[in-house]
Structure formats: structure tokens, C-alpha cells
């Protein structure tokens, strides 16, 4: 692929010898041109990422079934039926599995670690295949057992690692390798949440940091293919059911007010993750820390079973205004701590849904107070808060808005207030010079 050149610069020859300029195809110098051979690799990446995502989700459901007799519907309902003792024991066992599993992986596969952001930004898009797949499997196992971490890290990592192996096989140059690995990561995310457009935008806005027309098509192709492949196993409907929310003046003004506060919450959340990630244990500490931290999370799950799992049920329940003020306050404080503690213990997992849950709790809590003065729909308050915190934490406003649309499929009336809140949140986080959730997990140089 070394023969591929970034020539052309979006020019299309016109009859009569003239040249037609298309400025939005003039990409930055490090954005490669794409050959037919590369497109074959994009298709292979999308298919492999979809298969890997479907397999990992099947593993997640199987582990949740074995641990809590979960079959379908709400994971929280299965956790509550399991009883308090089982929650504590399940999390303690998850901690042992996490600590032992990652300790063995490090011994067997050598130093370093499979982080998608590190691979893309520091290691030329290179990921160790077996270390990455082992990490993805362990991550899904502990999330299925109730760890307070997101499920998206595993399919993102698997998709990127498979793309990296394809790059080795095809002997791609650095620019093409990075692009293909980013497409694989976005495709892995897209297929498990059924968000093909959101997955493509995560590829571009978060992982590559370039919204170039030349890169849009491979990102879209990989994410759409992965999502379509996963439909053979996974549901095709929205992740969250949102009641119809009409546009109102109350929501518009609420969005303007909550945006800066959401930005501050995102700043605090990112700094908490930075502290947790910086204190991850090494060596024998990895065998001790996860069981201790996970058991503590299990104990917190006795009065607050909503803390177990990635937080999907928290988001859904805030949309329906199912929590009282006391529960909202407790979960708003405890969910970020449980997730940061789990990550800081040395476990590997995602932060997407925990971040979404934190924002939804903020929006719901603020919305209940706001509604006392100016009534408005509870679901609208929650989704506005969720999108605003997500955008500021990821430093990805466009991707956050599109993800909110795709996760619910019913946000047309909320588009303007959503954009108001996201803009305010991201402006505050950037004003405070806050990095994204992904960059704070990069190893120190």
C-alpha cells in the first residue's frame, strides 16, 4: 500500500482540459488516498468487527444469565431478583476473574497494553491481537457479572485489533493502518449499540480528529457493515425507549442553563478518571485490588442495585422519571465513584454508558427542581443532560448529538435544546482546558 499517494486533492478533470476544484475534498497532508485494495480491507474490517461484536454480546448475555438468571428485558430486574448476598458474591468473583485474568495476560503477552487510543495516537495503529482479544473477552465477562463499566470497550478493542492484523497482512503504511484501525474501533462500537452513524462519527471526531470528506466513506462503510452483520444476532431497535417529548419554552431555557453545569460535571468526571487511571496497580497488586474494589461495589449494590452493570437501566429509568430525589442524588455521586474505582483497580472496560448515565442523572435531578418553577417533560430533561455531559467528556459535540438521536430514535423536537446544551457544555470544558476521556488514559511519555 506504500504506492498509494495522497494526490488528486479532490480535483476532477473536466472536458476541454479544465480542472474542477472541490475544496471539501482537499484533505490534510496526512490523510491518505484510498485504493481499491484498501476498500477491500474496509469491507473485511466491517464484517469482522460485526462478527466480533455479536460474539462478545452473546458472551455478555450468557455470563449475565449464569450470574443472575438474566434472560431478557431489564438487567436491573434480574439483579434485584438475585438478592443482596448474590450481588456481593458475584462482584467479588468478578474481581477475582478480573485480577487473575489480566495478571496472566500480562505475564503471557509481555509489557504494554491494548488501548485503542494509545494505538492510534502513539503506536501507529498497532494492536497486539491476542492480548486485545483476551482483554475484550475478560471485559465482557466482568460487565456481565455486574462490574460498573461500559460494554463498548470490548467490541471497540476487538474491531481495532482485527483491523490492525489485516493491516499487517496487507503491509499498510502508517496512515492507512491508523485509518483502518479507527474504522474497526468505530464499527465495533456501532454494532453493539446499533448506531452506525454514531460509530462513524466516533471514528472521525474522536479517534482521528479529522472530519474530512475523504475519510467519511470508509468510516461509514465499516460501521454500517458491522451493524448489518450484527443484526443476525442482536436487536435492531433503539437502545432506549423515550416517550414523545414535545418542544417547549421550558426545555429551551433549561438547555441553556444546564449546558455550563453539564460541562463542569464532565470536567470533574474526566479528572476523576485521570486520577483513577494514574493509580492502576502493577505486578502483584493487580491480583489484590480488583477483588477488594469489586466487593466494595457489590456491597454498595445491596442498597443501590442500579450501580451494578454499565448503567443502561439508570438511563432508561431517568427517562421515565422513576427515581426520587434522594435516589438521584445517591446514584449521581456513587455511579461515577464505582466506575472510576473499578477502572482504577486495574480492570479494563468502557466509559460510554457510565458517562451517559451520569449526565442523565444530572439532567433528571436538575429537571425535577426546574419543573417546580416551570413544568416540562422529565425525559427531555434527562436526555439533554445525558447528551451534554457525554459531548463535553468525549470532546465530541457532533458525535454526542448523533448518538443521542440514534440511541433513542425520537429526538426531532429536542434537536435545538439539545444543541444549546451540548454547545454550552463543550465550551465550558474547553475553557477549562479539559482533555477527553480517551486522552487522559494515555500513558505518560
Coordinates of C-alpha atoms in Angstrom, one line a residue:
X1 CA 0.0 0.0 0.0
X2 CA 3.1 2.2 0.1
X3 CA 2.5 3.1 -3.5
X4 CA -0.7 4.8 -2.6
X5 CA -0.3 8.6 -2.8
X6 CA -2.4 11.5 -1.4
X7 CA -2.5 13.0 -4.8
X8 CA -5.6 14.3 -6.6
X9 CA -6.7 16.6 -3.8
X10 CA -10.3 16.4 -4.8
X11 CA -9.8 17.5 -8.4
X12 CA -11.9 16.1 -11.1
X13 CA -10.9 16.5 -14.7
X14 CA -13.3 18.5 -16.9
X15 CA -13.8 18.1 -20.6
X16 CA -11.9 20.6 -22.6
X17 CA -8.8 20.3 -20.4
X18 CA -10.1 22.4 -17.4
X19 CA -9.9 21.3 -13.8
X20 CA -12.9 21.4 -11.4
X21 CA -11.9 22.1 -7.8
X22 CA -13.8 20.5 -5.0
X23 CA -12.4 22.3 -1.8
X24 CA -14.0 19.9 0.7
X25 CA -12.0 17.1 -0.7
X26 CA -8.7 18.8 -0.1
X27 CA -7.7 16.8 3.0
X28 CA -4.9 17.5 5.4
X29 CA -1.5 16.2 4.3
X30 CA -1.6 13.1 6.5
X31 CA -4.9 11.9 5.2
X32 CA -4.2 9.1 2.6
X33 CA -5.8 8.5 -0.7
X34 CA -7.8 5.2 -0.8
X35 CA -7.2 2.5 -3.4
X36 CA -9.5 -0.4 -4.4
X37 CA -7.3 -2.7 -2.3
X38 CA -7.8 -0.6 0.8
X39 CA -11.6 -0.6 0.2
X40 CA -11.5 -4.4 0.3
X41 CA -9.8 -4.2 3.7
X42 CA -12.5 -1.7 4.9
X43 CA -15.2 -4.3 3.9
X44 CA -13.4 -7.1 5.7
X45 CA -12.9 -4.9 8.8
X46 CA -16.7 -4.1 8.9
X47 CA -17.6 -7.7 8.6
X48 CA -15.1 -8.9 11.2
X49 CA -16.0 -6.2 13.6
X50 CA -19.7 -7.1 13.3
X51 CA -19.0 -10.8 13.9
X52 CA -16.7 -10.0 16.9
X53 CA -19.3 -7.6 18.4
X54 CA -22.1 -10.1 18.0
X55 CA -20.0 -12.8 19.6
X56 CA -19.0 -10.6 22.5
X57 CA -22.6 -9.6 23.2
X58 CA -23.6 -13.2 23.1
X59 CA -20.9 -13.8 25.8
X60 CA -22.2 -10.9 27.8
X61 CA -25.7 -12.3 27.8
X62 CA -24.5 -15.8 28.7
X63 CA -22.5 -14.6 31.7
X64 CA -25.4 -12.4 32.9
X65 CA -27.7 -15.4 32.6
X66 CA -25.3 -17.6 34.6
X67 CA -24.7 -15.0 37.2
X68 CA -28.2 -13.5 37.7
X69 CA -30.5 -15.8 35.7
X70 CA -30.9 -12.9 33.3
X71 CA -32.8 -13.7 30.1
X72 CA -34.2 -10.6 28.5
X73 CA -35.5 -7.1 29.4
X74 CA -34.1 -5.2 32.3
X75 CA -30.7 -6.3 33.7
X76 CA -31.6 -4.4 36.9
X77 CA -34.7 -6.6 37.4
X78 CA -32.6 -9.7 37.3
X79 CA -30.1 -8.2 39.7
X80 CA -32.8 -7.3 42.1
X81 CA -34.4 -10.8 42.0
X82 CA -31.0 -12.4 42.7
X83 CA -30.9 -10.9 46.2
X84 CA -28.3 -8.9 48.2
X85 CA -25.9 -11.8 49.0
X86 CA -25.7 -12.9 45.4
X87 CA -24.8 -9.4 44.3
X88 CA -21.9 -9.2 46.7
X89 CA -20.6 -12.7 45.9
X90 CA -21.0 -12.1 42.1
X91 CA -18.9 -8.9 42.2
X92 CA -16.3 -10.5 44.5
X93 CA -15.9 -13.3 42.0
X94 CA -15.8 -10.8 39.1
X95 CA -12.9 -9.1 40.9
X96 CA -11.0 -12.3 41.2
X97 CA -11.7 -13.1 37.5
X98 CA -10.5 -9.6 36.5
X99 CA -7.4 -9.5 38.6
X100 CA -6.3 -13.0 37.8
X101 CA -7.2 -12.8 34.1
X102 CA -5.3 -9.6 33.4
X103 CA -2.3 -10.6 35.5
X104 CA -2.0 -13.8 33.5
X105 CA -2.5 -11.8 30.2
X106 CA 0.4 -9.5 31.1
X107 CA 2.7 -12.4 32.0
X108 CA 1.9 -14.3 28.8
X109 CA 1.8 -11.4 26.4
X110 CA 4.6 -9.2 27.7
X111 CA 4.6 -5.5 28.7
X112 CA 2.4 -2.8 27.3
X113 CA -1.3 -2.8 26.9
X114 CA -4.1 -2.8 24.3
X115 CA -5.7 0.7 24.4
X116 CA -7.3 1.8 21.2
X117 CA -6.4 5.5 21.9
X118 CA -2.8 4.7 22.6
X119 CA -2.5 2.5 19.5
X120 CA -3.9 5.2 17.3
X121 CA -2.1 8.2 18.7
X122 CA 1.2 6.7 19.9
X123 CA 1.7 3.3 18.3
X124 CA 0.9 3.9 14.6
X125 CA -2.4 1.9 14.8
X126 CA -0.7 -1.3 16.0
X127 CA -2.5 -3.5 18.5
X128 CA -1.5 -7.0 19.7
X129 CA -4.2 -9.3 18.5
X130 CA -4.3 -12.0 21.2
X131 CA -3.7 -9.6 24.1
X132 CA -6.5 -7.4 22.7
X133 CA -9.0 -10.2 22.2
X134 CA -8.2 -11.6 25.6
X135 CA -8.8 -8.2 27.2
X136 CA -12.1 -7.8 25.3
X137 CA -13.3 -11.2 26.5
X138 CA -12.4 -10.5 30.1
X139 CA -14.0 -7.1 29.9
X140 CA -17.3 -8.5 28.7
X141 CA -17.2 -11.3 31.3
X142 CA -16.9 -8.9 34.3
X143 CA -19.5 -6.4 32.9
X144 CA -21.9 -9.4 32.5
X145 CA -21.2 -10.2 36.2
X146 CA -22.1 -6.6 37.2
X147 CA -19.0 -4.6 37.0
X148 CA -19.7 -0.9 36.9
X149 CA -18.0 -0.4 33.5
X150 CA -19.2 0.1 29.9
X151 CA -19.6 -2.7 27.5
X152 CA -18.4 -0.8 24.4
X153 CA -14.6 -1.0 25.2
X154 CA -14.5 -4.7 24.3
X155 CA -16.0 -4.5 20.7
X156 CA -14.1 -1.3 20.0
X157 CA -10.8 -3.0 21.0
X158 CA -11.7 -6.2 19.1
X159 CA -12.6 -4.3 15.9
X160 CA -9.4 -2.2 16.1
X161 CA -7.2 -5.3 16.8
X162 CA -8.7 -7.2 13.9
X163 CA -8.2 -4.2 11.6
X164 CA -4.6 -4.0 12.8
X165 CA -4.0 -7.6 11.9
X166 CA -5.4 -7.0 8.5
X167 CA -3.0 -4.1 8.1
X168 CA -0.1 -6.4 9.0
X169 CA -1.3 -8.9 6.4
X170 CA -1.6 -6.2 3.7
X171 CA 1.6 -4.4 4.8
X172 CA -0.1 -1.0 5.0
X173 CA 1.7 2.2 5.7
X174 CA 1.2 4.1 9.0
X175 CA -1.6 6.5 7.7
X176 CA -3.7 3.7 6.2
X177 CA -3.1 1.5 9.3
X178 CA -4.3 4.2 11.6
X179 CA -7.4 4.8 9.5
X180 CA -8.3 1.1 9.2
X181 CA -7.8 0.6 13.0
X182 CA -10.0 3.6 13.8
X183 CA -12.7 2.3 11.4
X184 CA -12.6 -1.1 13.1
X185 CA -13.0 0.6 16.6
X186 CA -15.9 2.7 15.4
X187 CA -17.5 -0.3 13.7
X188 CA -17.2 -2.3 17.0
X189 CA -19.0 0.5 18.9
X190 CA -21.6 0.9 16.1
X191 CA -22.7 -2.8 16.0
X192 CA -23.3 -3.3 19.7
X193 CA -25.4 -0.2 20.2
X194 CA -27.0 -0.2 16.7
X195 CA -25.6 3.3 16.0
X196 CA -24.0 3.1 12.5
X197 CA -23.8 6.9 12.0
X198 CA -22.7 7.5 15.6
X199 CA -20.0 4.9 15.2
X200 CA -18.7 6.5 12.1
X201 CA -18.6 9.9 13.8
X202 CA -16.7 8.5 16.7
X203 CA -14.2 7.2 14.2
X204 CA -13.8 10.6 12.7
X205 CA -14.3 13.1 15.5
X206 CA -12.9 11.2 18.5
X207 CA -10.3 8.7 17.2
X208 CA -8.9 10.5 14.1
X209 CA -9.9 14.1 15.0
X210 CA -10.4 14.9 11.3
X211 CA -13.9 15.5 9.7
X212 CA -12.6 15.0 6.2
X213 CA -14.9 14.0 3.3
X214 CA -12.2 11.5 2.2
X215 CA -12.5 9.7 5.5
X216 CA -16.2 9.8 5.9
X217 CA -16.9 7.0 3.4
X218 CA -14.6 4.3 4.9
X219 CA -15.8 5.2 8.4
X220 CA -19.5 4.9 7.3
X221 CA -18.9 1.7 5.3
X222 CA -17.2 -0.1 8.2
X223 CA -19.8 1.0 10.8
X224 CA -22.8 0.2 8.5
X225 CA -21.4 -3.2 7.6
X226 CA -20.7 -4.1 11.2
X227 CA -24.1 -3.1 12.3
X228 CA -25.8 -5.0 9.5
X229 CA -23.8 -8.2 10.3
X230 CA -24.6 -7.9 14.0
X231 CA -28.4 -7.8 13.1
X232 CA -28.2 -11.5 12.6
X233 CA -27.8 -11.9 16.4
X234 CA -28.5 -8.5 18.1
X235 CA -31.8 -6.5 18.3
X236 CA -32.4 -3.9 15.6
X237 CA -34.4 -1.4 17.7
X238 CA -33.3 1.6 19.7
X239 CA -31.3 1.1 22.9
X240 CA -33.5 3.4 24.9
X241 CA -37.3 3.9 24.7
X242 CA -38.1 7.6 25.0
X243 CA -41.6 8.8 25.3
X244 CA -42.8 11.5 23.0
X245 CA -41.3 14.8 24.1
X246 CA -42.8 18.0 22.7
X247 CA -40.7 21.1 22.2
X248 CA -41.4 23.7 24.9
X249 CA -40.0 27.0 26.1
X250 CA -39.2 25.4 29.4
X251 CA -36.9 22.9 27.7
X252 CA -35.2 25.6 25.6
X253 CA -34.3 27.7 28.6
X254 CA -33.4 24.7 30.7
X255 CA -30.9 23.6 28.0
X256 CA -29.3 27.0 28.0
X257 CA -28.9 26.9 31.8
X258 CA -27.9 23.2 32.2
X259 CA -25.2 23.2 29.5
X260 CA -22.5 25.0 31.5
X261 CA -23.3 22.9 34.6
X262 CA -23.0 19.7 32.5
X263 CA -19.7 21.0 31.3
X264 CA -18.5 21.4 34.9
X265 CA -19.7 17.9 35.7
X266 CA -17.9 16.5 32.7
X267 CA -14.7 18.2 33.8
X268 CA -14.9 16.6 37.2
X269 CA -15.7 13.2 35.7
X270 CA -12.7 13.4 33.4
X271 CA -10.4 14.4 36.2
X272 CA -11.7 11.6 38.3
X273 CA -10.9 9.1 35.5
X274 CA -7.4 10.6 35.2
X275 CA -6.7 10.1 38.9
X276 CA -8.1 6.5 38.8
X277 CA -6.2 5.6 35.7
X278 CA -3.0 7.0 37.1
X279 CA -3.3 4.8 40.2
X280 CA -3.9 1.5 38.5
X281 CA -1.9 -1.3 40.2
X282 CA 1.0 -3.1 38.6
X283 CA 2.6 -6.5 39.3
X284 CA 1.1 -8.4 42.2
X285 CA -1.2 -5.5 43.1
X286 CA -3.4 -6.5 40.1
X287 CA -4.3 -9.7 41.9
X288 CA -5.4 -7.8 45.1
X289 CA -7.0 -4.6 44.0
X290 CA -9.9 -5.8 41.8
X291 CA -11.4 -8.3 44.3
X292 CA -11.3 -5.6 47.0
X293 CA -12.8 -2.8 44.9
X294 CA -15.4 -5.0 43.2
X295 CA -16.5 -6.5 46.5
X296 CA -17.0 -2.9 47.8
X297 CA -19.1 -2.1 44.7
X298 CA -21.1 -5.2 45.3
X299 CA -21.7 -4.1 48.9
X300 CA -22.9 -0.7 47.6
X301 CA -25.2 -2.7 45.3
X302 CA -27.1 -4.0 48.2
X303 CA -29.0 -0.7 48.8
X304 CA -28.4 0.5 45.3
X305 CA -28.6 -2.4 42.8
X306 CA -28.7 0.2 40.0
X307 CA -24.9 0.6 40.4
X308 CA -24.3 -2.9 39.0
X309 CA -23.7 -3.1 35.3
X310 CA -22.9 -0.4 32.8
X311 CA -25.7 2.0 33.7
X312 CA -28.1 1.3 30.9
X313 CA -31.0 0.8 33.2
X314 CA -30.2 4.0 35.1
X315 CA -30.5 5.9 31.8
X316 CA -33.8 4.2 30.9
X317 CA -35.3 4.8 34.4
X318 CA -34.4 8.5 34.4
X319 CA -36.3 8.9 31.1
X320 CA -39.4 7.7 32.8
X321 CA -38.8 9.7 36.0
X322 CA -38.7 6.6 38.1
X323 CA -36.3 7.9 40.7
X324 CA -37.0 10.1 43.7
X325 CA -34.6 13.0 44.6
X326 CA -32.8 11.0 47.3
X327 CA -32.0 8.1 44.9
X328 CA -31.0 10.5 42.1
X329 CA -28.5 12.2 44.4
X330 CA -27.1 8.9 45.7
X331 CA -26.7 7.5 42.2
X332 CA -25.2 10.7 40.9
X333 CA -22.5 10.6 43.5
X334 CA -21.9 6.8 43.6
X335 CA -22.1 5.7 40.0
X336 CA -19.0 7.8 38.9
X337 CA -17.1 6.6 42.0
X338 CA -18.0 2.9 41.4
X339 CA -16.9 3.2 37.7
X340 CA -13.7 5.1 38.5
X341 CA -12.8 2.7 41.3
X342 CA -13.4 -0.3 39.1
X343 CA -11.2 1.2 36.4
X344 CA -8.5 2.3 38.9
X345 CA -8.4 -1.3 40.3
X346 CA -6.8 -2.4 37.1
X347 CA -9.9 -3.7 35.2
X348 CA -10.5 -2.8 31.6
X349 CA -13.9 -1.5 30.5
X350 CA -15.7 1.2 28.8
X351 CA -16.9 4.6 30.0
X352 CA -19.6 5.5 27.4
X353 CA -22.7 4.3 29.2
X354 CA -21.5 5.3 32.7
X355 CA -20.9 8.8 31.3
X356 CA -24.3 8.8 29.7
X357 CA -25.8 7.7 33.0
X358 CA -24.1 10.4 34.9
X359 CA -25.4 13.0 32.5
X360 CA -28.9 11.6 32.6
X361 CA -28.9 11.7 36.4
X362 CA -27.8 15.3 36.4
X363 CA -30.5 16.2 33.9
X364 CA -33.2 14.4 35.8
X365 CA -32.1 15.9 39.2
X366 CA -31.9 19.4 37.8
X367 CA -35.1 18.9 35.9
X368 CA -37.1 17.9 38.9
X369 CA -36.2 21.2 40.6
X370 CA -36.7 23.1 37.4
X371 CA -40.2 21.6 36.9
X372 CA -41.3 23.0 40.2
X373 CA -41.0 26.5 38.7
X374 CA -41.5 25.8 35.0
X375 CA -43.0 22.4 34.2
X376 CA -41.5 20.3 31.4
X377 CA -41.2 16.7 30.4
X378 CA -38.9 14.5 32.6
X379 CA -37.5 12.6 29.6
X380 CA -36.5 15.8 27.9
X381 CA -34.5 17.0 31.0
X382 CA -32.7 13.6 31.3
X383 CA -31.7 13.3 27.6
X384 CA -30.5 16.9 27.4
X385 CA -28.3 16.3 30.5
X386 CA -27.0 13.0 29.1
X387 CA -26.0 14.4 25.7
X388 CA -24.4 17.5 27.2
X389 CA -22.1 15.6 29.7
X390 CA -21.3 13.0 27.0
X391 CA -20.3 15.7 24.5
X392 CA -18.0 17.5 27.0
X393 CA -16.4 14.4 28.3
X394 CA -15.7 13.0 24.9
X395 CA -14.9 16.4 23.4
X396 CA -17.1 15.3 20.5
X397 CA -20.2 17.5 20.2
X398 CA -21.3 16.3 16.8
X399 CA -20.9 12.6 17.7
X400 CA -22.7 13.1 21.0
X401 CA -25.8 14.7 19.4
X402 CA -26.0 12.0 16.7
X403 CA -25.6 9.2 19.3
X404 CA -28.4 10.7 21.3
X405 CA -30.6 10.6 18.1
X406 CA -29.7 7.1 17.2
X407 CA -29.9 5.6 20.7
X408 CA -33.5 6.9 21.1
X409 CA -34.8 7.5 17.5
X410 CA -37.3 10.0 18.8
X411 CA -35.5 13.3 19.3
X412 CA -36.7 15.5 16.5
X413 CA -38.5 18.0 18.7
X414 CA -35.5 18.2 21.1
X415 CA -32.8 19.0 18.5
X416 CA -32.5 22.7 19.2
X417 CA -32.4 22.5 23.0
X418 CA -30.0 19.5 22.7
X419 CA -27.6 21.6 20.6
X420 CA -27.9 24.5 23.1
X421 CA -26.9 22.3 26.0
X422 CA -24.1 20.5 24.1
X423 CA -22.6 23.8 23.0
X424 CA -22.6 25.2 26.5
X425 CA -21.1 22.1 28.0
X426 CA -18.3 21.8 25.5
X427 CA -17.4 25.5 25.6
X428 CA -17.0 25.3 29.4
X429 CA -14.9 22.1 29.3
X430 CA -12.6 23.6 26.6
X431 CA -12.4 26.9 28.5
X432 CA -11.1 24.8 31.5
X433 CA -8.6 23.1 29.1
X434 CA -10.1 19.7 29.8
X435 CA -8.9 16.7 27.7
X436 CA -11.3 13.9 26.6
X437 CA -11.9 10.7 28.4
X438 CA -9.8 8.9 25.9
X439 CA -6.7 11.2 26.0
X440 CA -6.5 11.1 29.8
X441 CA -5.9 7.4 29.6
X442 CA -2.8 7.7 27.5
X443 CA 0.4 6.5 29.3
X444 CA 2.8 9.3 30.3
X445 CA 5.6 9.9 27.9

